[in-house]
């Protein structure tokens, strides 16, 4: 009989399956994050896939499935590096993503996040009453799926729904790539003395993202759309007397108005957590010390990587941190100052990394990894790096070194942000492990494996997407197919502003003032018990192109009505699988299409018709997309009803 001590947990087949899922989810998450500034939680879909596939092995266990979801979720979370690194392209410092430099930025930061979060497990997971919503949900899925016959049936159905959603999503994207069906419906127009626009991308990934973020966030984004495109853009076109230039005004002015809202909202959300973080850490650490005083032998479920090993790992990481900083600094006018800059950079990354690990871990436990405002930490990171460089370095370097200082601030922030995102996810995974009885040190090793897996995929994917689509520039008009990468634009803009490269602070400040007003409105609605309006989501609605956000709003509404009709938790989980499938299929096809664009050198390598087919394509696209969406949700509901 298999005992807990020898039950399969950290296995080669589990690692291999985790890596394969990582390739799919990391690429899809990176594409989605660059497109609309949102990523999706991969733990539950990964757990469902793992349980369905490993069920064929007689000795597969809940612990092995937990390792698979841990690897996949860590790698999927690391895709959030797309919120920072593209800034180096936007400011003109990089023209492409060097594979090994990008790999080391992701791997170093991610492993730092793991090392810093290990000591926090007992303080913030076993020794606290933080809810960890996603960790608890993933544990429930693992327990039901691994230990009951009904759960096994649900897993098979869930995998079938994920595949169905992925195929349908990729198929429509392929049809749109042929230009037989439209990929987008929209137009900028004028009404009298004002101008504005309406736009919606026909993308299942965006519908899926809306389903996953929920109605509250979706309606908040709708507020942003109304504010940005229904009030601010028309007002500015009237003020300037240029209704025909609505698109240009949105890009040059309204977008940075939205950036002001995002910045204030992210920092406010973060500030709200400071007191709970400090109190929670103090209480939990005190409880941990009290337990240690008993000198009891730790059970398997309480065995972490030894502190001595963590110290050795941290000491070893100093070498690659210094190495990547030397390479980056020597590539420009800051080269003569490489020694002090590398020393200061290493200290900043380690100190700031330790701080963000604690902050992100607590935020994940309090409100969940998906809702955690890591963008606020990105803003703090870039402002902190920028101010340090502005005060201590800029006065002693040549005037022409400012662009290099801006790039260095972004590079340092990327290292810290990798640690932040992984810490944000890791404690959620460790909570799942605690609830299912996993071995912490094995899960912590799996977290590092997940970081390396994601780091292997991200550089290639980033460079491919950059070559095929490009990123929206900080200034001027973007190509139609350019990826918005909203957080990267905001962080890069702040870096330039802090280091004196110039910013329209009046527009950003106006957005910040509206952000304060939205915070007040949100607080009042919360006290009244009404549906809240997250200010950060409102800012995204103003900042992002309507084509990227309106489908998210629609998806949130569709998901809301689907869940109301589904009623049961099984039905709701099946809907999550469909939405996840939408994102995976659309994201993977977007990456594959990027490969074709790069290889063929054609902007539309699959096009079968020309621009003269635009009107029929519009009709075909709307009809097919709507009909396919309705059928997929109806079919998913039918599958859910057959489940026990």
Coordinates of C-alpha atoms in Angstrom, one line a residue:
X1 CA 0.0 0.0 0.0
X2 CA 1.3 3.5 -1.0
X3 CA 1.8 5.7 2.1
X4 CA 2.0 9.5 2.1
X5 CA 5.7 9.5 2.4
X6 CA 6.3 7.6 -0.8
X7 CA 3.3 8.8 -2.8
X8 CA 4.5 10.2 -6.2
X9 CA 4.8 14.0 -6.1
X10 CA 7.7 15.7 -7.9
X11 CA 8.0 13.3 -10.9
X12 CA 9.6 13.5 -14.3
X13 CA 6.2 13.0 -16.0
X14 CA 4.7 15.7 -13.9
X15 CA 7.5 18.1 -14.7
X16 CA 7.2 17.3 -18.4
X17 CA 3.5 17.8 -18.5
X18 CA 3.9 21.0 -16.5
X19 CA 6.4 22.2 -19.1
X20 CA 4.1 21.4 -22.0
X21 CA 1.2 23.2 -20.4
X22 CA 3.6 26.1 -19.7
X23 CA 4.4 26.5 -23.4
X24 CA 0.7 26.9 -24.2
X25 CA -0.4 29.1 -21.3
X26 CA 2.7 31.3 -21.2
X27 CA 2.5 32.2 -24.9
X28 CA -1.3 32.8 -24.7
X29 CA -0.9 34.8 -21.5
X30 CA 1.9 36.9 -22.9
X31 CA -0.1 37.7 -26.1
X32 CA -3.2 38.6 -24.0
X33 CA -1.2 40.8 -21.6
X34 CA 0.4 42.7 -24.4
X35 CA -2.9 43.1 -26.2
X36 CA -5.1 44.4 -23.4
X37 CA -3.0 44.6 -20.2
X38 CA -4.8 41.6 -18.5
X39 CA -3.6 38.1 -17.9
X40 CA -5.6 35.0 -16.7
X41 CA -5.0 32.6 -13.9
X42 CA -3.7 29.3 -15.2
X43 CA -3.8 27.2 -12.0
X44 CA -7.3 25.7 -12.4
X45 CA -7.2 24.9 -16.1
X46 CA -3.7 23.4 -15.6
X47 CA -5.0 21.2 -12.7
X48 CA -8.0 20.0 -14.8
X49 CA -5.7 19.1 -17.8
X50 CA -3.3 17.4 -15.5
X51 CA -5.9 15.3 -13.7
X52 CA -7.5 14.3 -17.0
X53 CA -4.2 13.2 -18.6
X54 CA -2.5 11.6 -15.6
X55 CA -5.7 9.6 -14.7
X56 CA -4.4 6.9 -17.0
X57 CA -1.5 6.2 -14.6
X58 CA -2.5 4.0 -11.8
X59 CA -0.1 5.6 -9.3
X60 CA -0.9 9.3 -10.1
X61 CA -1.8 11.3 -7.0
X62 CA -3.3 14.6 -6.0
X63 CA 0.2 15.7 -5.0
X64 CA 1.6 15.1 -8.5
X65 CA -1.3 17.0 -10.1
X66 CA -0.6 19.8 -7.7
X67 CA 3.0 19.9 -8.9
X68 CA 1.8 20.2 -12.5
X69 CA -0.5 23.2 -11.7
X70 CA 2.3 24.8 -9.7
X71 CA 4.8 24.7 -12.6
X72 CA 2.2 25.9 -15.1
X73 CA 0.8 28.7 -12.9
X74 CA 4.3 30.0 -12.0
X75 CA 5.2 30.2 -15.7
X76 CA 1.9 31.7 -16.7
X77 CA 2.3 34.4 -14.0
X78 CA 5.8 35.2 -15.3
X79 CA 4.3 36.3 -18.6
X80 CA 3.4 39.5 -16.8
X81 CA 7.0 40.6 -17.6
X82 CA 5.4 41.8 -20.8
X83 CA 4.1 44.7 -18.6
X84 CA 7.7 46.1 -18.4
X85 CA 10.3 44.8 -20.8
X86 CA 8.6 46.1 -24.0
X87 CA 9.3 49.5 -22.6
X88 CA 12.9 49.1 -23.7
X89 CA 11.7 48.8 -27.3
X90 CA 9.3 51.7 -26.9
X91 CA 12.0 54.1 -25.6
X92 CA 14.2 53.1 -28.5
X93 CA 17.0 51.4 -26.5
X94 CA 16.4 47.9 -27.8
X95 CA 15.3 47.0 -31.3
X96 CA 14.7 43.4 -30.5
X97 CA 14.7 41.1 -27.5
X98 CA 18.1 39.3 -27.1
X99 CA 17.1 35.8 -26.1
X100 CA 19.6 35.2 -23.3
X101 CA 19.4 38.7 -21.8
X102 CA 15.6 38.4 -21.6
X103 CA 15.8 34.8 -20.3
X104 CA 18.1 35.9 -17.4
X105 CA 15.9 38.8 -16.5
X106 CA 12.9 36.5 -16.2
X107 CA 14.8 33.7 -14.5
X108 CA 16.7 35.8 -12.0
X109 CA 13.7 37.8 -11.0
X110 CA 11.5 34.8 -10.8
X111 CA 13.8 32.7 -8.7
X112 CA 14.4 35.7 -6.4
X113 CA 10.6 35.8 -6.0
X114 CA 10.6 32.1 -5.0
X115 CA 13.5 32.5 -2.6
X116 CA 12.0 35.5 -0.9
X117 CA 8.6 33.9 -0.6
X118 CA 9.7 30.6 1.0
X119 CA 10.3 32.1 4.5
X120 CA 6.9 33.8 4.2
X121 CA 5.0 30.5 3.8
X122 CA 4.6 29.9 7.5
X123 CA 4.0 33.5 8.3
X124 CA 1.4 34.2 5.6
X125 CA 0.0 30.7 4.7
X126 CA 0.0 28.3 7.7
X127 CA 0.2 31.0 10.3
X128 CA -2.5 33.4 9.1
X129 CA -6.2 33.5 8.3
X130 CA -5.8 35.2 4.9
X131 CA -8.4 33.8 2.5
X132 CA -6.3 33.0 -0.6
X133 CA -9.3 32.8 -2.8
X134 CA -7.6 31.3 -5.9
X135 CA -5.5 28.9 -3.8
X136 CA -8.5 27.6 -2.0
X137 CA -10.4 27.2 -5.3
X138 CA -7.6 25.3 -6.9
X139 CA -7.3 23.0 -3.9
X140 CA -11.0 22.2 -4.1
X141 CA -10.7 21.4 -7.8
X142 CA -7.8 19.1 -7.1
X143 CA -9.6 17.3 -4.2
X144 CA -12.8 16.8 -6.1
X145 CA -11.0 15.7 -9.3
X146 CA -8.5 13.4 -7.7
X147 CA -10.5 11.7 -5.0
X148 CA -14.0 11.2 -6.4
X149 CA -15.4 9.4 -9.5
X150 CA -17.6 12.4 -10.1
X151 CA -14.6 14.7 -10.1
X152 CA -12.8 12.4 -12.7
X153 CA -15.9 12.7 -15.0
X154 CA -15.9 16.5 -14.6
X155 CA -12.2 16.7 -15.4
X156 CA -12.7 14.8 -18.7
X157 CA -15.5 17.1 -19.5
X158 CA -13.5 20.2 -18.5
X159 CA -10.6 19.1 -20.8
X160 CA -13.1 18.6 -23.6
X161 CA -14.5 22.1 -23.1
X162 CA -11.0 23.7 -23.1
X163 CA -10.2 21.9 -26.3
X164 CA -13.5 22.9 -27.9
X165 CA -13.0 26.5 -26.9
X166 CA -9.4 26.6 -28.1
X167 CA -10.3 25.1 -31.5
X168 CA -13.2 27.4 -32.1
X169 CA -11.2 30.4 -31.0
X170 CA -8.3 29.6 -33.2
X171 CA -10.6 28.7 -36.1
X172 CA -12.3 32.1 -36.1
X173 CA -8.9 33.8 -35.8
X174 CA -7.7 31.8 -38.8
X175 CA -10.9 32.8 -40.7
X176 CA -10.3 36.4 -39.9
X177 CA -6.7 36.1 -41.1
X178 CA -7.9 35.0 -44.5
X179 CA -9.9 38.3 -44.5
X180 CA -13.1 36.4 -45.5
X181 CA -14.4 37.4 -42.1
X182 CA -13.6 40.7 -40.4
X183 CA -11.4 40.7 -37.4
X184 CA -12.6 44.1 -36.2
X185 CA -15.6 46.3 -36.5
X186 CA -15.1 50.0 -35.9
X187 CA -15.1 53.6 -37.2
X188 CA -14.0 57.0 -36.1
X189 CA -16.7 59.6 -36.9
X190 CA -17.9 63.2 -36.2
X191 CA -21.2 64.5 -35.0
X192 CA -21.4 68.2 -35.6
X193 CA -18.5 69.9 -33.8
X194 CA -17.4 66.8 -31.9
X195 CA -15.7 63.5 -32.9
X196 CA -15.3 60.1 -31.4
X197 CA -15.2 56.4 -32.4
X198 CA -16.7 53.0 -31.9
X199 CA -14.7 49.8 -32.2
X200 CA -14.8 46.1 -31.3
X201 CA -12.3 43.4 -32.1
X202 CA -14.0 40.1 -32.9
X203 CA -11.7 38.1 -30.6
X204 CA -12.7 35.1 -28.5
X205 CA -9.7 35.7 -26.3
X206 CA -11.2 39.1 -25.3
X207 CA -14.6 37.5 -24.7
X208 CA -12.9 34.9 -22.5
X209 CA -11.0 37.5 -20.6
X210 CA -14.3 39.3 -19.9
X211 CA -15.9 36.1 -18.6
X212 CA -13.0 35.5 -16.2
X213 CA -12.6 39.1 -14.8
X214 CA -16.4 39.2 -14.0
X215 CA -19.2 41.7 -14.3
X216 CA -17.9 44.2 -11.7
X217 CA -14.6 44.7 -13.6
X218 CA -16.4 44.6 -17.0
X219 CA -18.8 47.3 -16.0
X220 CA -16.0 49.4 -14.6
X221 CA -14.2 49.1 -18.0
X222 CA -17.5 50.2 -19.6
X223 CA -17.4 53.3 -17.3
X224 CA -13.9 54.0 -18.7
X225 CA -15.1 53.7 -22.3
X226 CA -18.0 56.1 -21.7
X227 CA -15.7 58.5 -19.9
X228 CA -12.8 58.3 -22.5
X229 CA -14.7 58.0 -25.7
X230 CA -18.1 59.4 -24.8
X231 CA -16.9 62.5 -22.8
X232 CA -13.2 63.4 -22.9
X233 CA -12.5 62.7 -26.6
X234 CA -15.6 64.6 -27.8
X235 CA -14.9 67.4 -25.4
X236 CA -11.3 67.8 -26.6
X237 CA -12.2 67.6 -30.3
X238 CA -14.7 70.4 -29.7
X239 CA -12.2 72.4 -27.7
X240 CA -9.5 72.1 -30.4
X241 CA -12.1 72.6 -33.2
X242 CA -10.9 69.4 -34.9
X243 CA -13.6 66.7 -34.8
X244 CA -12.0 65.0 -37.7
X245 CA -8.9 64.3 -35.6
X246 CA -10.6 62.3 -32.9
X247 CA -8.3 59.3 -33.2
X248 CA -5.2 61.5 -33.0
X249 CA -6.5 63.4 -29.9
X250 CA -7.3 60.1 -28.2
X251 CA -3.8 58.8 -28.8
X252 CA -2.0 62.0 -27.9
X253 CA -4.1 63.3 -25.0
X254 CA -6.8 61.0 -23.8
X255 CA -4.5 58.0 -23.5
X256 CA -2.3 59.8 -21.1
X257 CA -5.3 61.1 -19.2
X258 CA -6.2 57.4 -18.7
X259 CA -2.6 56.8 -17.6
X260 CA -3.1 59.3 -14.8
X261 CA -6.2 57.4 -13.7
X262 CA -4.3 54.1 -13.7
X263 CA -1.3 55.4 -11.8
X264 CA -3.4 57.0 -9.0
X265 CA -5.7 53.9 -8.8
X266 CA -2.9 51.4 -8.6
X267 CA -1.0 53.4 -5.9
X268 CA -4.2 53.8 -3.9
X269 CA -5.1 50.1 -4.0
X270 CA -1.5 49.4 -2.9
X271 CA -1.6 51.9 -0.1
X272 CA -4.8 50.4 1.3
X273 CA -2.9 47.2 1.9
X274 CA 0.1 48.7 3.8
X275 CA -1.4 48.6 7.3
X276 CA -2.9 45.0 6.9
X277 CA 0.5 43.9 5.4
X278 CA 2.6 45.2 8.3
X279 CA 0.1 43.9 11.0
X280 CA -0.3 40.6 9.3
X281 CA 3.4 40.0 9.0
X282 CA 4.1 40.9 12.6
X283 CA 1.3 38.7 14.0
X284 CA 2.2 35.8 11.7
X285 CA 5.9 35.9 12.4
X286 CA 5.2 36.1 16.2
X287 CA 3.1 32.9 15.9
X288 CA 5.8 31.2 13.8
X289 CA 8.4 32.0 16.5
X290 CA 6.1 30.5 19.1
X291 CA 5.7 27.3 17.2
X292 CA 9.5 27.0 16.7
X293 CA 10.0 27.4 20.5
X294 CA 8.4 24.0 20.9
X295 CA 11.2 22.3 18.8
X296 CA 8.7 19.7 17.5
X297 CA 9.6 17.4 14.6
X298 CA 8.0 18.9 11.5
X299 CA 5.6 16.8 9.5
X300 CA 6.0 16.4 5.8
X301 CA 3.5 19.1 5.1
X302 CA 5.7 21.7 7.0
X303 CA 9.1 21.0 5.5
X304 CA 10.4 24.0 3.5
X305 CA 13.7 24.4 1.7
X306 CA 16.2 25.0 4.6
X307 CA 17.0 28.6 5.3
X308 CA 20.7 27.9 4.8
X309 CA 20.0 26.7 1.2
X310 CA 18.0 29.9 0.6
X311 CA 21.0 32.0 1.7
X312 CA 23.3 30.0 -0.6
X313 CA 20.9 30.5 -3.5
X314 CA 20.6 34.2 -2.9
X315 CA 24.4 34.5 -2.8
X316 CA 24.7 32.6 -6.0
X317 CA 22.1 34.8 -7.7
X318 CA 24.2 37.9 -7.0
X319 CA 26.6 36.7 -9.8
X320 CA 24.0 36.6 -12.7
X321 CA 22.3 39.8 -11.4
X322 CA 25.7 41.6 -11.6
X323 CA 26.5 39.9 -14.9
X324 CA 23.3 41.0 -16.7
X325 CA 23.7 44.6 -15.3
X326 CA 27.3 44.7 -16.6
X327 CA 26.2 43.7 -20.1
X328 CA 23.4 46.3 -20.1
X329 CA 25.4 49.2 -18.7
X330 CA 28.4 48.6 -20.9
X331 CA 26.2 48.9 -24.0
X332 CA 26.0 52.7 -23.8
X333 CA 27.4 56.0 -22.5
X334 CA 27.1 54.8 -18.8
X335 CA 29.9 52.3 -19.4
X336 CA 32.6 54.3 -17.6
X337 CA 30.5 54.1 -14.4
X338 CA 29.8 50.4 -14.6
X339 CA 31.3 49.4 -11.2
X340 CA 29.2 51.7 -9.0
X341 CA 26.1 51.3 -11.1
X342 CA 26.3 47.5 -10.9
X343 CA 26.9 47.6 -7.1
X344 CA 24.0 49.9 -6.6
X345 CA 21.8 48.0 -9.0
X346 CA 22.4 44.6 -7.2
X347 CA 21.6 46.2 -3.8
X348 CA 18.4 47.8 -5.2
X349 CA 17.2 44.6 -6.9
X350 CA 17.7 42.5 -3.7
X351 CA 16.3 45.0 -1.2
X352 CA 13.4 46.0 -3.4
X353 CA 12.8 42.4 -4.4
X354 CA 12.5 41.3 -0.7
X355 CA 10.0 44.1 0.0
X356 CA 7.8 43.3 -3.0
X357 CA 7.9 39.6 -2.2
X358 CA 6.3 40.3 1.2
X359 CA 3.9 42.9 -0.1
X360 CA 2.8 40.8 -3.1
X361 CA 2.5 37.6 -1.0
X362 CA 0.2 39.4 1.5
X363 CA -1.9 41.0 -1.3
X364 CA -2.3 37.6 -3.0
X365 CA -3.6 36.1 0.2
X366 CA -5.9 39.0 0.9
X367 CA -7.5 39.6 -2.5
X368 CA -6.2 36.9 -4.8
X369 CA -3.3 36.9 -7.3
X370 CA -5.5 38.0 -10.3
X371 CA -6.9 41.0 -8.4
X372 CA -3.5 42.0 -6.9
X373 CA -2.4 45.4 -8.1
X374 CA 1.1 44.4 -9.2
X375 CA 1.1 47.3 -11.7
X376 CA 1.2 49.6 -8.7
X377 CA 4.4 47.9 -7.6
X378 CA 5.7 48.4 -11.1
X379 CA 4.9 52.1 -10.9
X380 CA 6.7 52.3 -7.5
X381 CA 9.6 50.3 -8.9
X382 CA 10.1 52.6 -11.9
X383 CA 9.7 55.8 -9.8
X384 CA 12.1 54.5 -7.2
X385 CA 14.7 53.5 -9.7
X386 CA 14.2 56.7 -11.7
X387 CA 14.6 59.0 -8.6
X388 CA 17.7 57.2 -7.4
X389 CA 19.3 57.6 -10.8
X390 CA 18.1 61.2 -11.1
X391 CA 19.5 62.2 -7.7
X392 CA 22.7 60.2 -7.5
X393 CA 23.8 59.4 -11.1
X394 CA 22.4 62.0 -13.6
X395 CA 24.3 64.9 -12.1
X396 CA 27.7 63.2 -12.7
X397 CA 27.1 61.6 -16.2
X398 CA 27.1 63.3 -19.6
X399 CA 23.9 65.0 -20.7
X400 CA 23.6 62.5 -23.6
X401 CA 23.4 59.6 -21.1
X402 CA 19.7 60.3 -20.2
X403 CA 18.2 57.8 -22.6
X404 CA 20.6 55.1 -21.2
X405 CA 19.4 56.1 -17.6
X406 CA 15.8 55.8 -18.7
X407 CA 16.5 52.3 -20.1
X408 CA 18.5 51.3 -17.0
X409 CA 15.5 52.3 -14.8
X410 CA 13.2 50.1 -16.9
X411 CA 15.7 47.2 -16.8
X412 CA 16.0 47.3 -13.0
X413 CA 12.2 47.5 -12.7
X414 CA 11.9 44.4 -15.0
X415 CA 14.1 42.4 -12.6
X416 CA 12.0 43.5 -9.6
X417 CA 8.8 43.0 -11.4
X418 CA 9.6 39.4 -12.2
X419 CA 10.2 38.8 -8.5
X420 CA 6.9 40.6 -7.7
X421 CA 4.7 38.6 -10.1
X422 CA 6.2 35.3 -8.9
X423 CA 5.8 36.1 -5.2
X424 CA 2.2 37.2 -6.0
X425 CA 1.5 33.7 -7.4
X426 CA 3.8 31.5 -5.3
X427 CA 2.0 31.9 -1.9
X428 CA -1.3 31.2 -3.7
X429 CA 0.2 27.9 -4.9
X430 CA 1.6 27.1 -1.5
X431 CA -1.8 27.6 0.0
X432 CA -3.2 25.1 -2.4
X433 CA -0.4 22.7 -1.4
X434 CA -1.1 23.2 2.3
X435 CA -4.8 22.3 1.8
X436 CA -4.1 19.1 -0.2
X437 CA -1.2 18.1 2.1
X438 CA 1.7 18.6 -0.4
X439 CA 5.4 18.8 0.6
X440 CA 6.4 22.5 0.6
X441 CA 10.0 22.0 -0.4
X442 CA 9.0 19.9 -3.4
X443 CA 6.5 22.5 -4.4
X444 CA 9.1 25.3 -4.0
X445 CA 11.4 23.4 -6.3
X446 CA 8.6 23.0 -8.8
X447 CA 8.0 26.8 -8.6
X448 CA 11.7 27.3 -9.6
X449 CA 11.2 24.8 -12.4
X450 CA 8.1 26.7 -13.5
X451 CA 10.1 30.0 -13.6
X452 CA 12.8 28.4 -15.8
X453 CA 10.2 26.9 -18.1
X454 CA 8.5 30.2 -18.5
X455 CA 11.8 32.0 -19.0
X456 CA 12.7 29.7 -21.9
X457 CA 9.4 30.5 -23.7
X458 CA 9.1 34.2 -23.0
X459 CA 12.1 35.7 -24.9
X460 CA 11.2 33.9 -28.2
X461 CA 7.6 34.8 -27.9
X462 CA 8.3 38.5 -27.1
X463 CA 10.7 38.9 -30.0
X464 CA 8.3 37.1 -32.4
X465 CA 5.4 39.4 -31.4
X466 CA 7.6 42.5 -31.6
X467 CA 8.8 41.6 -35.2
X468 CA 5.3 40.7 -36.4
X469 CA 3.1 43.3 -34.7
X470 CA 5.3 45.8 -32.9
X471 CA 4.2 47.8 -29.8
X472 CA 2.3 51.0 -29.6
X473 CA 4.8 53.9 -29.4
X474 CA 5.0 56.3 -26.5
X475 CA 4.2 59.2 -28.9
X476 CA 2.6 59.3 -32.3
X477 CA 0.2 57.0 -34.1
X478 CA 0.5 53.2 -33.8
X479 CA 0.1 50.7 -36.6
X480 CA -3.3 49.1 -36.6
X481 CA -1.9 45.7 -35.6
X482 CA 0.4 47.1 -32.9
X483 CA 0.1 45.6 -29.5
X484 CA -1.0 48.2 -26.9
X485 CA 1.1 46.9 -24.0
X486 CA -0.5 49.5 -21.7
X487 CA 1.5 48.9 -18.5
X488 CA 4.8 49.0 -20.5
X489 CA 3.8 52.4 -22.0
X490 CA 2.9 53.8 -18.6
X491 CA 6.1 52.6 -16.9
X492 CA 8.3 53.8 -19.8
X493 CA 6.5 57.2 -19.8
X494 CA 7.1 57.6 -16.1
X495 CA 10.8 56.7 -16.5
X496 CA 11.2 59.4 -19.1
X497 CA 9.3 61.9 -17.0
X498 CA 11.2 61.2 -13.8
X499 CA 14.5 61.5 -15.5
X500 CA 13.6 64.7 -17.3
X501 CA 12.9 63.6 -20.8
X502 CA 9.6 65.4 -20.8
X503 CA 5.9 64.6 -20.0
X504 CA 2.6 66.3 -20.4
X505 CA 2.0 66.4 -16.7
X506 CA -1.1 68.6 -17.1
X507 CA -2.9 65.8 -19.0
X508 CA -1.7 63.1 -16.6
X509 CA -2.5 65.2 -13.6
X510 CA -6.0 65.7 -14.9
X511 CA -6.4 62.0 -15.2
X512 CA -5.0 61.6 -11.6
X513 CA -7.6 64.0 -10.3
X514 CA -10.4 62.0 -12.0
X515 CA -8.7 58.9 -10.5
X516 CA -9.1 60.4 -7.0
X517 CA -12.8 61.1 -7.8
X518 CA -13.3 57.5 -8.9
X519 CA -11.7 56.3 -5.7
X520 CA -14.2 58.3 -3.7
X521 CA -17.1 57.0 -5.8
X522 CA -15.9 53.4 -5.4
X523 CA -15.6 53.8 -1.6
X524 CA -19.1 55.4 -1.3
X525 CA -20.6 52.6 -3.4
X526 CA -18.9 50.0 -1.2
X527 CA -20.3 51.5 2.0
X528 CA -23.8 51.6 0.4
X529 CA -23.5 47.9 -0.4
X530 CA -23.8 48.6 -4.2
X531 CA -21.7 47.1 -7.0
X532 CA -18.3 48.7 -6.9
X533 CA -16.4 50.4 -9.7
X534 CA -12.7 49.5 -9.4
X535 CA -10.8 52.7 -10.5
X536 CA -8.0 50.7 -12.1
X537 CA -10.4 49.0 -14.4
X538 CA -12.0 52.4 -15.3
X539 CA -8.5 53.7 -16.2
X540 CA -7.9 50.7 -18.5
X541 CA -11.2 51.5 -20.2
X542 CA -10.0 55.0 -20.9
X543 CA -6.4 54.1 -21.8
X544 CA -6.8 51.1 -24.0
X545 CA -8.2 51.1 -27.5
X546 CA -12.0 50.5 -27.5
X547 CA -11.4 47.6 -29.9
X548 CA -9.6 45.7 -27.1
X549 CA -11.9 46.6 -24.2
X550 CA -15.4 46.6 -25.5
X551 CA -15.3 42.8 -26.2
X552 CA -14.1 42.4 -22.6
X553 CA -17.2 44.2 -21.4
X554 CA -19.4 42.1 -23.6
X555 CA -17.6 38.9 -22.4
X556 CA -18.2 39.9 -18.8
X557 CA -21.9 40.3 -19.4
X558 CA -22.2 37.0 -21.3
X559 CA -20.3 35.2 -18.5
X560 CA -22.6 36.8 -15.9
X561 CA -25.7 35.5 -17.6
X562 CA -24.2 32.1 -18.3
X563 CA -23.3 31.7 -14.6
X564 CA -26.8 32.8 -13.5
X565 CA -28.3 30.2 -15.7
X566 CA -25.7 27.5 -14.8
X567 CA -26.4 28.0 -11.1
X568 CA -24.3 25.1 -9.9
X569 CA -20.6 25.3 -9.1
X570 CA -19.9 22.6 -11.6
X571 CA -21.6 24.6 -14.4
X572 CA -19.7 27.7 -13.4
X573 CA -16.4 25.9 -13.4
X574 CA -17.2 24.5 -16.9
X575 CA -17.7 28.0 -18.1
X576 CA -14.3 29.0 -16.7
X577 CA -12.8 26.1 -18.8
X578 CA -14.5 27.5 -21.9
X579 CA -13.2 31.0 -21.3
X580 CA -9.7 29.7 -20.7
X581 CA -9.9 27.7 -23.9
X582 CA -10.9 30.9 -25.8
X583 CA -7.7 32.6 -24.6
X584 CA -5.4 29.7 -25.2
X585 CA -6.7 29.1 -28.8
X586 CA -6.7 32.8 -29.8
X587 CA -3.3 33.5 -28.1
X588 CA -1.6 30.5 -29.7
X589 CA -2.9 31.3 -33.1
X590 CA -1.7 34.9 -32.7
X591 CA 1.8 33.6 -31.9
X592 CA 1.7 31.2 -34.9
X593 CA 0.5 33.9 -37.2
X594 CA 3.3 36.1 -35.9
X595 CA 5.7 33.4 -37.0
X596 CA 4.2 33.3 -40.5
X597 CA 4.4 37.1 -40.8
X598 CA 8.1 37.1 -39.9
X599 CA 8.9 34.1 -42.2
X600 CA 7.0 35.3 -45.2
X601 CA 7.6 39.1 -44.7
X602 CA 3.9 39.7 -45.5
X603 CA 1.5 41.6 -43.2
X604 CA -1.4 39.2 -44.0
X605 CA 0.2 35.9 -45.1
X606 CA -3.1 34.0 -45.1
X607 CA -5.3 36.6 -46.9
X608 CA -7.5 35.1 -49.6
X609 CA -9.3 38.3 -50.6
X610 CA -8.5 42.0 -50.9
X611 CA -9.8 45.2 -49.3
X612 CA -12.7 45.3 -51.8
X613 CA -14.2 42.4 -49.8
X614 CA -14.3 44.5 -46.6
X615 CA -18.1 45.0 -46.5
X616 CA -19.1 41.3 -47.1
X617 CA -16.3 40.3 -44.6
X618 CA -17.9 42.6 -42.0
X619 CA -21.3 41.0 -42.3
X620 CA -19.8 37.5 -42.4
X621 CA -17.6 38.2 -39.4
X622 CA -20.4 39.6 -37.2
X623 CA -22.8 36.8 -38.0
X624 CA -20.3 34.0 -37.7
X625 CA -18.8 35.3 -34.5
X626 CA -22.2 35.9 -32.8
X627 CA -23.6 32.5 -33.9
X628 CA -20.4 30.7 -32.8
X629 CA -20.4 32.4 -29.4
X630 CA -24.0 31.5 -28.8
X631 CA -23.5 27.9 -29.8
X632 CA -20.4 27.4 -27.7
X633 CA -22.0 28.7 -24.6
X634 CA -25.1 26.7 -25.2
X635 CA -23.1 23.6 -25.8
X636 CA -21.0 24.2 -22.7
X637 CA -24.2 24.5 -20.6
X638 CA -25.5 21.2 -22.1
X639 CA -22.2 19.5 -21.1
X640 CA -22.4 20.9 -17.6
X641 CA -25.9 19.6 -17.1
X642 CA -24.8 16.0 -17.8
X643 CA -22.2 16.2 -15.0
X644 CA -22.9 14.8 -11.6

